[in-house]
Short mmCIF file of N, CA and C in Angstrom, two decimals:
data_model
loop_
_atom_site.label_atom_id
_atom_site.label_comp_id
_atom_site.label_asym_id
_atom_site.label_seq_id
_atom_site.Cartn_x
_atom_site.Cartn_y
_atom_site.Cartn_z
N UNK A 104 -28.16 -17.22 -16.36
CA UNK A 104 -27.46 -17.48 -17.60
C UNK A 104 -28.47 -17.79 -18.70
N UNK A 105 -28.20 -17.32 -19.88
CA UNK A 105 -29.08 -17.55 -21.01
C UNK A 105 -28.62 -18.80 -21.74
N UNK A 106 -29.37 -19.88 -21.62
CA UNK A 106 -28.97 -21.13 -22.26
C UNK A 106 -29.42 -21.19 -23.72
N UNK A 107 -30.09 -20.17 -24.20
CA UNK A 107 -30.51 -20.14 -25.61
C UNK A 107 -29.34 -19.86 -26.54
N UNK A 108 -28.23 -19.35 -26.00
CA UNK A 108 -27.07 -19.05 -26.83
C UNK A 108 -26.01 -20.14 -26.77
N UNK A 109 -26.27 -21.24 -26.07
CA UNK A 109 -25.32 -22.35 -26.00
C UNK A 109 -25.31 -23.11 -27.32
N UNK A 110 -24.15 -23.61 -27.67
CA UNK A 110 -24.01 -24.39 -28.89
C UNK A 110 -22.89 -25.39 -28.72
N UNK A 111 -22.86 -26.42 -29.55
CA UNK A 111 -21.80 -27.42 -29.49
C UNK A 111 -20.52 -26.79 -30.01
N UNK A 112 -19.45 -26.92 -29.25
CA UNK A 112 -18.17 -26.30 -29.61
C UNK A 112 -17.18 -27.28 -30.21
N UNK A 113 -17.65 -28.44 -30.57
CA UNK A 113 -16.80 -29.46 -31.21
C UNK A 113 -16.83 -29.22 -32.72
N UNK A 114 -15.70 -28.83 -33.34
CA UNK A 114 -15.70 -28.54 -34.79
C UNK A 114 -16.05 -29.76 -35.65
N UNK A 115 -15.86 -30.96 -35.13
CA UNK A 115 -16.17 -32.15 -35.91
C UNK A 115 -17.65 -32.54 -35.82
N UNK A 116 -18.41 -31.90 -34.97
CA UNK A 116 -19.82 -32.23 -34.78
C UNK A 116 -20.66 -31.68 -35.95
N UNK A 117 -21.69 -32.41 -36.31
CA UNK A 117 -22.57 -31.98 -37.38
C UNK A 117 -23.37 -30.73 -36.99
N UNK A 118 -23.57 -30.52 -35.68
CA UNK A 118 -24.33 -29.37 -35.20
C UNK A 118 -23.44 -28.27 -34.63
N UNK A 119 -22.17 -28.25 -35.02
CA UNK A 119 -21.22 -27.26 -34.52
C UNK A 119 -21.71 -25.84 -34.80
N UNK A 120 -21.79 -25.03 -33.76
CA UNK A 120 -22.16 -23.62 -33.89
C UNK A 120 -23.66 -23.36 -33.97
N UNK A 121 -24.47 -24.37 -34.04
CA UNK A 121 -25.91 -24.17 -34.12
C UNK A 121 -26.49 -23.94 -32.73
N UNK A 122 -27.29 -22.89 -32.61
CA UNK A 122 -27.91 -22.56 -31.33
C UNK A 122 -29.36 -23.03 -31.32
N UNK A 123 -29.99 -22.87 -30.15
CA UNK A 123 -31.38 -23.29 -29.99
C UNK A 123 -32.25 -22.57 -31.02
N UNK A 124 -33.22 -23.20 -31.57
CA UNK A 124 -33.78 -24.53 -31.30
C UNK A 124 -33.14 -25.63 -32.14
N UNK A 125 -32.10 -25.31 -32.95
CA UNK A 125 -31.51 -26.31 -33.84
C UNK A 125 -30.48 -27.19 -33.15
N UNK A 126 -29.87 -26.71 -32.09
CA UNK A 126 -28.89 -27.51 -31.36
C UNK A 126 -29.62 -28.60 -30.57
N UNK A 127 -29.00 -29.75 -30.52
CA UNK A 127 -29.59 -30.86 -29.76
C UNK A 127 -28.82 -31.01 -28.45
N UNK A 128 -29.02 -30.04 -27.57
CA UNK A 128 -28.35 -30.04 -26.28
C UNK A 128 -29.35 -30.46 -25.21
N UNK A 129 -28.91 -31.37 -24.36
CA UNK A 129 -29.77 -31.86 -23.28
C UNK A 129 -29.14 -31.46 -21.95
N UNK A 130 -29.97 -30.94 -21.05
CA UNK A 130 -29.47 -30.54 -19.74
C UNK A 130 -28.86 -31.74 -19.03
N UNK A 131 -27.64 -31.55 -18.51
CA UNK A 131 -26.98 -32.64 -17.81
C UNK A 131 -26.98 -32.41 -16.31
N UNK A 132 -26.42 -31.29 -15.88
CA UNK A 132 -26.35 -30.97 -14.46
C UNK A 132 -25.97 -29.50 -14.29
N UNK A 133 -25.87 -29.10 -13.06
CA UNK A 133 -25.38 -27.77 -12.75
C UNK A 133 -24.01 -27.88 -12.11
N UNK A 134 -23.05 -27.16 -12.63
CA UNK A 134 -21.71 -27.19 -12.09
C UNK A 134 -21.34 -25.78 -11.69
N UNK A 135 -21.08 -25.58 -10.39
CA UNK A 135 -20.76 -24.25 -9.85
C UNK A 135 -21.84 -23.25 -10.22
N UNK A 136 -23.07 -23.61 -10.02
CA UNK A 136 -24.23 -22.76 -10.24
C UNK A 136 -24.42 -22.36 -11.70
N UNK A 137 -23.87 -23.13 -12.62
CA UNK A 137 -24.07 -22.88 -14.05
C UNK A 137 -24.54 -24.17 -14.71
N UNK A 138 -25.51 -24.03 -15.58
CA UNK A 138 -26.04 -25.20 -16.27
C UNK A 138 -25.01 -25.76 -17.24
N UNK A 139 -24.98 -27.10 -17.32
CA UNK A 139 -24.15 -27.78 -18.31
C UNK A 139 -25.05 -28.65 -19.17
N UNK A 140 -24.71 -28.70 -20.44
CA UNK A 140 -25.51 -29.47 -21.40
C UNK A 140 -24.60 -30.48 -22.10
N UNK A 141 -25.22 -31.54 -22.60
CA UNK A 141 -24.49 -32.54 -23.37
C UNK A 141 -25.08 -32.56 -24.78
N UNK A 142 -24.18 -32.49 -25.78
CA UNK A 142 -24.61 -32.57 -27.17
C UNK A 142 -25.07 -33.99 -27.46
N UNK A 143 -26.25 -34.14 -28.04
CA UNK A 143 -26.80 -35.47 -28.32
C UNK A 143 -26.14 -36.14 -29.51
N UNK A 144 -25.38 -35.40 -30.31
CA UNK A 144 -24.73 -35.97 -31.48
C UNK A 144 -23.32 -36.46 -31.15
N UNK A 145 -22.50 -35.60 -30.51
CA UNK A 145 -21.10 -35.96 -30.27
C UNK A 145 -20.77 -36.14 -28.79
N UNK A 146 -21.70 -35.95 -27.88
CA UNK A 146 -21.58 -36.12 -26.43
C UNK A 146 -20.57 -35.18 -25.76
N UNK A 147 -20.31 -34.03 -26.34
CA UNK A 147 -19.42 -33.04 -25.73
C UNK A 147 -20.21 -32.25 -24.70
N UNK A 148 -19.57 -31.95 -23.55
CA UNK A 148 -20.21 -31.12 -22.52
C UNK A 148 -20.05 -29.64 -22.87
N UNK A 149 -21.13 -28.89 -22.67
CA UNK A 149 -21.13 -27.46 -22.96
C UNK A 149 -21.63 -26.74 -21.71
N UNK A 150 -20.88 -25.76 -21.24
CA UNK A 150 -21.30 -24.97 -20.09
C UNK A 150 -22.00 -23.71 -20.57
N UNK A 151 -22.98 -23.27 -19.82
CA UNK A 151 -23.69 -22.03 -20.17
C UNK A 151 -22.80 -20.81 -19.94
N UNK A 152 -21.72 -20.96 -19.19
CA UNK A 152 -20.82 -19.85 -18.90
C UNK A 152 -19.73 -19.66 -19.95
N UNK A 153 -19.53 -20.62 -20.84
CA UNK A 153 -18.46 -20.52 -21.83
C UNK A 153 -18.66 -19.29 -22.70
N UNK A 154 -17.57 -18.58 -22.96
CA UNK A 154 -17.56 -17.36 -23.77
C UNK A 154 -18.40 -16.23 -23.17
N UNK A 155 -18.53 -16.22 -21.86
CA UNK A 155 -19.18 -15.12 -21.17
C UNK A 155 -18.18 -14.53 -20.18
N UNK A 156 -18.56 -13.45 -19.52
CA UNK A 156 -17.69 -12.84 -18.52
C UNK A 156 -17.57 -13.71 -17.28
N UNK A 157 -18.44 -14.72 -17.15
CA UNK A 157 -18.43 -15.61 -15.99
C UNK A 157 -17.56 -16.84 -16.20
N UNK A 158 -16.98 -17.02 -17.38
CA UNK A 158 -16.20 -18.22 -17.68
C UNK A 158 -14.95 -18.29 -16.79
N UNK A 159 -14.77 -19.42 -16.13
CA UNK A 159 -13.59 -19.64 -15.30
C UNK A 159 -13.67 -19.02 -13.92
N UNK A 160 -14.77 -18.42 -13.56
CA UNK A 160 -14.92 -17.77 -12.26
C UNK A 160 -15.61 -18.74 -11.31
N UNK A 161 -15.01 -18.94 -10.14
CA UNK A 161 -15.58 -19.87 -9.16
C UNK A 161 -16.41 -19.17 -8.09
N UNK A 162 -16.37 -17.86 -8.07
CA UNK A 162 -17.13 -17.09 -7.10
C UNK A 162 -18.61 -17.10 -7.47
N UNK A 163 -19.46 -16.91 -6.48
CA UNK A 163 -20.89 -16.83 -6.72
C UNK A 163 -21.18 -15.74 -7.76
N UNK A 164 -22.13 -16.00 -8.65
CA UNK A 164 -22.41 -15.09 -9.77
C UNK A 164 -22.84 -13.70 -9.29
N UNK A 165 -23.64 -13.61 -8.24
CA UNK A 165 -24.09 -12.30 -7.75
C UNK A 165 -22.93 -11.50 -7.16
N UNK A 166 -22.07 -12.18 -6.42
CA UNK A 166 -20.90 -11.51 -5.85
C UNK A 166 -19.98 -11.02 -6.96
N UNK A 167 -19.77 -11.86 -7.96
CA UNK A 167 -18.91 -11.49 -9.08
C UNK A 167 -19.50 -10.30 -9.85
N UNK A 168 -20.80 -10.31 -10.07
CA UNK A 168 -21.44 -9.21 -10.79
C UNK A 168 -21.33 -7.91 -10.01
N UNK A 169 -21.54 -7.97 -8.69
CA UNK A 169 -21.39 -6.77 -7.86
C UNK A 169 -19.94 -6.27 -7.88
N UNK A 170 -18.98 -7.21 -7.86
CA UNK A 170 -17.58 -6.83 -7.92
C UNK A 170 -17.20 -6.21 -9.25
N UNK A 171 -17.69 -6.78 -10.34
CA UNK A 171 -17.41 -6.23 -11.67
C UNK A 171 -18.00 -4.83 -11.80
N UNK A 172 -19.17 -4.62 -11.26
CA UNK A 172 -19.80 -3.30 -11.29
C UNK A 172 -19.01 -2.29 -10.47
N UNK A 173 -18.56 -2.73 -9.29
CA UNK A 173 -17.77 -1.83 -8.43
C UNK A 173 -16.45 -1.46 -9.10
N UNK A 174 -15.79 -2.42 -9.74
CA UNK A 174 -14.54 -2.14 -10.44
C UNK A 174 -14.77 -1.21 -11.62
N UNK A 175 -15.86 -1.40 -12.35
CA UNK A 175 -16.18 -0.54 -13.49
C UNK A 175 -16.47 0.89 -13.05
N UNK A 176 -16.98 1.05 -11.84
CA UNK A 176 -17.26 2.38 -11.31
C UNK A 176 -16.01 3.06 -10.75
N UNK A 177 -14.89 2.33 -10.73
CA UNK A 177 -13.63 2.93 -10.29
C UNK A 177 -13.23 2.62 -8.87
N UNK A 178 -13.91 1.69 -8.23
CA UNK A 178 -13.56 1.33 -6.86
C UNK A 178 -12.25 0.53 -6.87
N UNK A 179 -11.44 0.70 -5.86
CA UNK A 179 -10.15 0.02 -5.81
C UNK A 179 -10.33 -1.48 -5.53
N UNK A 180 -9.25 -2.23 -5.77
CA UNK A 180 -9.29 -3.68 -5.54
C UNK A 180 -9.56 -4.00 -4.08
N UNK A 181 -8.84 -3.35 -3.21
CA UNK A 181 -8.99 -3.62 -1.77
C UNK A 181 -10.38 -3.24 -1.27
N UNK A 182 -10.89 -2.09 -1.72
CA UNK A 182 -12.21 -1.66 -1.29
C UNK A 182 -13.29 -2.61 -1.81
N UNK A 183 -13.13 -3.08 -3.04
CA UNK A 183 -14.08 -4.05 -3.60
C UNK A 183 -14.04 -5.35 -2.81
N UNK A 184 -12.85 -5.79 -2.46
CA UNK A 184 -12.71 -7.00 -1.65
C UNK A 184 -13.37 -6.86 -0.29
N UNK A 185 -13.16 -5.72 0.36
CA UNK A 185 -13.79 -5.49 1.67
C UNK A 185 -15.30 -5.42 1.55
N UNK A 186 -15.79 -4.76 0.52
CA UNK A 186 -17.23 -4.61 0.33
C UNK A 186 -17.92 -5.96 0.13
N UNK A 187 -17.26 -6.86 -0.61
CA UNK A 187 -17.87 -8.15 -0.94
C UNK A 187 -17.42 -9.29 -0.03
N UNK A 188 -16.54 -8.99 0.92
CA UNK A 188 -15.98 -9.99 1.84
C UNK A 188 -15.23 -11.10 1.09
N UNK A 189 -14.43 -10.70 0.10
CA UNK A 189 -13.56 -11.64 -0.61
C UNK A 189 -12.13 -11.09 -0.55
N UNK A 190 -11.17 -11.94 -0.82
CA UNK A 190 -9.77 -11.54 -0.79
C UNK A 190 -9.46 -10.61 -1.96
N UNK A 191 -8.53 -9.69 -1.77
CA UNK A 191 -8.16 -8.77 -2.84
C UNK A 191 -7.52 -9.50 -4.01
N UNK A 192 -6.88 -10.64 -3.74
CA UNK A 192 -6.29 -11.43 -4.83
C UNK A 192 -7.38 -12.06 -5.71
N UNK A 193 -8.51 -12.38 -5.11
CA UNK A 193 -9.65 -12.88 -5.89
C UNK A 193 -10.16 -11.79 -6.81
N UNK A 194 -10.29 -10.59 -6.30
CA UNK A 194 -10.75 -9.46 -7.10
C UNK A 194 -9.72 -9.18 -8.20
N UNK A 195 -8.45 -9.30 -7.87
CA UNK A 195 -7.39 -9.09 -8.85
C UNK A 195 -7.44 -10.15 -9.95
N UNK A 196 -7.90 -11.35 -9.64
CA UNK A 196 -8.05 -12.41 -10.65
C UNK A 196 -9.18 -12.09 -11.62
N UNK A 197 -10.19 -11.36 -11.16
CA UNK A 197 -11.32 -11.03 -12.02
C UNK A 197 -10.95 -10.04 -13.12
N UNK A 198 -9.99 -9.17 -12.88
CA UNK A 198 -9.67 -8.10 -13.84
C UNK A 198 -9.29 -8.61 -15.23
N UNK A 199 -8.33 -9.57 -15.37
CA UNK A 199 -8.01 -10.03 -16.73
C UNK A 199 -9.19 -10.72 -17.42
N UNK A 200 -10.01 -11.41 -16.64
CA UNK A 200 -11.18 -12.09 -17.22
C UNK A 200 -12.16 -11.04 -17.75
N UNK A 201 -12.43 -10.03 -16.95
CA UNK A 201 -13.34 -8.96 -17.38
C UNK A 201 -12.77 -8.19 -18.57
N UNK A 202 -11.47 -7.92 -18.53
CA UNK A 202 -10.84 -7.18 -19.63
C UNK A 202 -10.87 -7.95 -20.93
N UNK A 203 -10.58 -9.25 -20.88
CA UNK A 203 -10.59 -10.08 -22.09
C UNK A 203 -12.00 -10.17 -22.66
N UNK A 204 -12.98 -10.34 -21.79
CA UNK A 204 -14.36 -10.42 -22.28
C UNK A 204 -14.80 -9.08 -22.88
N UNK A 205 -14.45 -7.99 -22.24
CA UNK A 205 -14.78 -6.67 -22.78
C UNK A 205 -14.13 -6.44 -24.14
N UNK A 206 -12.91 -6.94 -24.29
CA UNK A 206 -12.21 -6.81 -25.57
C UNK A 206 -12.93 -7.61 -26.66
N UNK A 207 -13.38 -8.82 -26.34
CA UNK A 207 -14.10 -9.63 -27.32
C UNK A 207 -15.43 -8.98 -27.71
N UNK A 208 -16.13 -8.43 -26.73
CA UNK A 208 -17.41 -7.77 -27.02
C UNK A 208 -17.18 -6.54 -27.89
N UNK A 209 -16.15 -5.77 -27.60
CA UNK A 209 -15.86 -4.58 -28.39
C UNK A 209 -15.50 -4.97 -29.82
N UNK A 210 -14.66 -5.99 -29.98
CA UNK A 210 -14.33 -6.45 -31.33
C UNK A 210 -15.56 -6.89 -32.10
N UNK A 211 -16.44 -7.63 -31.43
CA UNK A 211 -17.66 -8.10 -32.07
C UNK A 211 -18.53 -6.93 -32.49
N UNK A 212 -18.69 -5.95 -31.62
CA UNK A 212 -19.55 -4.80 -31.93
C UNK A 212 -18.96 -3.91 -33.01
N UNK A 213 -17.64 -3.83 -33.11
CA UNK A 213 -17.00 -2.96 -34.08
C UNK A 213 -16.78 -3.64 -35.43
N UNK A 214 -17.05 -4.93 -35.51
CA UNK A 214 -16.74 -5.67 -36.74
C UNK A 214 -17.51 -5.13 -37.94
N UNK A 215 -18.80 -4.95 -37.83
CA UNK A 215 -19.62 -4.48 -38.95
C UNK A 215 -20.34 -3.19 -38.59
N UNK A 216 -19.58 -2.25 -38.12
CA UNK A 216 -20.14 -0.97 -37.70
C UNK A 216 -20.43 -0.11 -38.93
N UNK A 217 -21.67 0.33 -39.12
CA UNK A 217 -21.95 1.16 -40.30
C UNK A 217 -21.33 2.54 -40.13
N UNK A 218 -20.80 3.07 -41.23
CA UNK A 218 -20.19 4.38 -41.16
C UNK A 218 -20.68 5.27 -42.28
N UNK A 219 -21.19 6.42 -41.91
CA UNK A 219 -21.67 7.37 -42.92
C UNK A 219 -20.60 8.42 -43.22
N UNK A 220 -19.78 8.70 -42.23
CA UNK A 220 -18.84 9.80 -42.36
C UNK A 220 -17.62 9.49 -41.50
N UNK A 221 -16.45 9.88 -41.98
CA UNK A 221 -15.23 9.62 -41.22
C UNK A 221 -14.27 10.78 -41.42
N UNK A 222 -13.70 11.28 -40.34
CA UNK A 222 -12.72 12.35 -40.41
C UNK A 222 -11.35 11.80 -40.06
N UNK A 223 -10.35 12.19 -40.79
CA UNK A 223 -8.97 11.78 -40.53
C UNK A 223 -8.21 12.99 -40.00
N UNK A 224 -7.40 12.76 -39.01
CA UNK A 224 -6.65 13.86 -38.41
C UNK A 224 -5.32 13.33 -37.92
N UNK A 225 -4.34 14.21 -37.84
CA UNK A 225 -3.05 13.84 -37.28
C UNK A 225 -2.67 14.85 -36.21
N UNK A 226 -2.05 14.33 -35.16
CA UNK A 226 -1.62 15.16 -34.04
C UNK A 226 -0.14 14.93 -33.81
N UNK A 227 0.56 15.98 -33.43
CA UNK A 227 1.97 15.85 -33.08
C UNK A 227 2.12 16.11 -31.60
N UNK A 228 2.94 15.33 -30.96
CA UNK A 228 3.28 15.54 -29.56
C UNK A 228 4.69 15.01 -29.35
N UNK A 229 5.19 15.11 -28.14
CA UNK A 229 6.51 14.53 -27.87
C UNK A 229 6.48 13.80 -26.54
N UNK A 230 7.38 12.86 -26.41
CA UNK A 230 7.51 12.06 -25.19
C UNK A 230 8.81 12.45 -24.53
N UNK A 231 8.73 12.99 -23.34
CA UNK A 231 9.87 13.42 -22.52
C UNK A 231 10.55 14.67 -23.09
N UNK A 232 11.05 14.61 -24.33
CA UNK A 232 11.76 15.74 -24.95
C UNK A 232 11.37 15.83 -26.42
N UNK A 233 11.54 17.03 -26.98
CA UNK A 233 11.35 17.18 -28.42
C UNK A 233 12.52 16.51 -29.14
N UNK A 234 12.28 16.10 -30.37
CA UNK A 234 13.27 15.35 -31.15
C UNK A 234 14.59 16.10 -31.29
N UNK A 235 14.54 17.41 -31.44
CA UNK A 235 15.75 18.21 -31.65
C UNK A 235 16.63 18.26 -30.40
N UNK A 236 16.10 18.02 -29.24
CA UNK A 236 16.86 18.12 -28.00
C UNK A 236 17.36 16.77 -27.47
N UNK A 237 17.16 15.70 -28.20
CA UNK A 237 17.60 14.38 -27.76
C UNK A 237 19.10 14.22 -27.91
N UNK A 238 19.72 13.53 -26.96
CA UNK A 238 21.13 13.19 -27.08
C UNK A 238 21.25 11.99 -28.03
N UNK A 239 22.43 11.72 -28.57
CA UNK A 239 22.58 10.57 -29.47
C UNK A 239 22.18 9.24 -28.81
N UNK A 240 22.45 9.10 -27.52
CA UNK A 240 22.08 7.88 -26.81
C UNK A 240 20.56 7.75 -26.70
N UNK A 241 19.87 8.86 -26.45
CA UNK A 241 18.41 8.83 -26.37
C UNK A 241 17.79 8.56 -27.74
N UNK A 242 18.43 9.07 -28.80
CA UNK A 242 17.94 8.79 -30.14
C UNK A 242 18.08 7.31 -30.47
N UNK A 243 19.16 6.71 -30.01
CA UNK A 243 19.39 5.29 -30.25
C UNK A 243 18.38 4.43 -29.49
N UNK A 244 18.04 4.84 -28.27
CA UNK A 244 17.09 4.08 -27.46
C UNK A 244 15.67 4.19 -28.02
N UNK A 245 15.35 5.28 -28.67
CA UNK A 245 14.06 5.52 -29.32
C UNK A 245 12.87 5.39 -28.36
N UNK A 246 13.05 5.84 -27.11
CA UNK A 246 11.92 5.83 -26.18
C UNK A 246 11.41 7.24 -25.90
N UNK A 247 12.08 8.24 -26.41
CA UNK A 247 11.66 9.63 -26.23
C UNK A 247 11.72 10.32 -27.58
N UNK A 248 11.11 11.48 -27.65
CA UNK A 248 11.14 12.25 -28.89
C UNK A 248 9.75 12.48 -29.44
N UNK A 249 9.73 12.89 -30.73
CA UNK A 249 8.47 13.20 -31.39
C UNK A 249 7.60 11.96 -31.55
N UNK A 250 6.31 12.17 -31.46
CA UNK A 250 5.34 11.10 -31.69
C UNK A 250 4.17 11.68 -32.46
N UNK A 251 3.69 10.92 -33.41
CA UNK A 251 2.55 11.34 -34.22
C UNK A 251 1.39 10.40 -33.94
N UNK A 252 0.21 10.97 -33.89
CA UNK A 252 -1.01 10.18 -33.67
C UNK A 252 -1.93 10.44 -34.86
N UNK A 253 -2.28 9.38 -35.55
CA UNK A 253 -3.24 9.48 -36.65
C UNK A 253 -4.56 8.90 -36.16
N UNK A 254 -5.62 9.65 -36.36
CA UNK A 254 -6.92 9.28 -35.84
C UNK A 254 -7.95 9.28 -36.96
N UNK A 255 -8.79 8.23 -36.98
CA UNK A 255 -9.96 8.18 -37.87
C UNK A 255 -11.17 8.16 -36.95
N UNK A 256 -11.96 9.22 -37.00
CA UNK A 256 -13.11 9.29 -36.10
C UNK A 256 -14.39 9.59 -36.87
N UNK A 257 -15.49 9.17 -36.30
CA UNK A 257 -16.81 9.40 -36.89
C UNK A 257 -17.52 10.47 -36.06
N UNK A 258 -17.70 11.68 -36.60
CA UNK A 258 -18.33 12.74 -35.82
C UNK A 258 -19.82 12.50 -35.57
N UNK A 259 -20.47 11.73 -36.44
CA UNK A 259 -21.89 11.45 -36.27
C UNK A 259 -22.10 10.50 -35.09
N UNK A 260 -21.31 9.42 -35.04
CA UNK A 260 -21.45 8.42 -33.98
C UNK A 260 -20.64 8.75 -32.74
N UNK A 261 -19.75 9.74 -32.82
CA UNK A 261 -18.85 10.11 -31.71
C UNK A 261 -17.94 8.94 -31.33
N UNK A 262 -17.40 8.25 -32.34
CA UNK A 262 -16.53 7.11 -32.12
C UNK A 262 -15.18 7.33 -32.76
N UNK A 263 -14.13 6.93 -32.07
CA UNK A 263 -12.81 6.87 -32.67
C UNK A 263 -12.68 5.46 -33.23
N UNK A 264 -12.68 5.34 -34.55
CA UNK A 264 -12.70 4.03 -35.19
C UNK A 264 -11.33 3.40 -35.27
N UNK A 265 -10.29 4.21 -35.42
CA UNK A 265 -8.93 3.66 -35.50
C UNK A 265 -7.94 4.75 -35.11
N UNK A 266 -6.79 4.32 -34.60
CA UNK A 266 -5.73 5.25 -34.29
C UNK A 266 -4.40 4.52 -34.38
N UNK A 267 -3.37 5.27 -34.72
CA UNK A 267 -2.01 4.74 -34.82
C UNK A 267 -1.09 5.76 -34.18
N UNK A 268 -0.19 5.30 -33.34
CA UNK A 268 0.81 6.15 -32.72
C UNK A 268 2.16 5.69 -33.22
N UNK A 269 2.96 6.63 -33.69
CA UNK A 269 4.29 6.25 -34.18
C UNK A 269 5.10 7.47 -34.61
N UNK A 270 6.13 7.20 -35.38
CA UNK A 270 6.99 8.27 -35.88
C UNK A 270 6.40 8.84 -37.17
N UNK A 271 6.94 9.95 -37.62
CA UNK A 271 6.42 10.60 -38.82
C UNK A 271 6.64 9.74 -40.06
N UNK A 272 7.64 8.92 -40.07
CA UNK A 272 7.94 8.07 -41.22
C UNK A 272 7.13 6.78 -41.23
N UNK A 273 6.29 6.57 -40.21
CA UNK A 273 5.52 5.34 -40.10
C UNK A 273 4.55 5.18 -41.27
N UNK A 274 3.83 6.25 -41.61
CA UNK A 274 2.82 6.15 -42.67
C UNK A 274 3.25 6.81 -43.94
#
C-alpha cells in the first residue's frame, strides 16, 4: 500500500485533504495487513486502504489481487474460488467493491480529459419489435419499440465520451 497518498479525512481538521509531506500522520499500527495512521491534529484514524480497491476487504491482499485479476480476465466466480481456495460467496462479495472502485477511477480519469476532436452520431434500433408493429398494450408498457442512441466519440483518442439511449423525442 502506498502511504504517501493518505490524508486526514476529517472535514473539520486543519490538515483535511493534505497529503505527505504536509499531512501530520503518525503510524499507529497495522490492521488486517494494512497500515493505519493517526492524525496529529485531530486524532482521527486513517487506513492506507481507504478509497482503494482493497477497502473493506478482509481477505489477504495477494489473494484478493489474484482474484481480481482472474475476474477481470473473465474467469467465473466458482473457478476463481477454486483457484484461490476461497468460497464463491467471498469472490461474489469482491465484485461490487471492484466495480465501485473502477467506476470512481473512470470518473476521475474522465473528469478533465483533453479533447481535440469530437464526432456526434445517432443510431436507430428497436427492442423486441419495431414501433409500428406494437400492440396498444405494448405501447403503454413502453418496454419495446424504437430506440435511438446518440453517441459523442473522439476518433483521435478512440473513446466514446458520452452516450444517451432513449426515444426520438428525448433530445
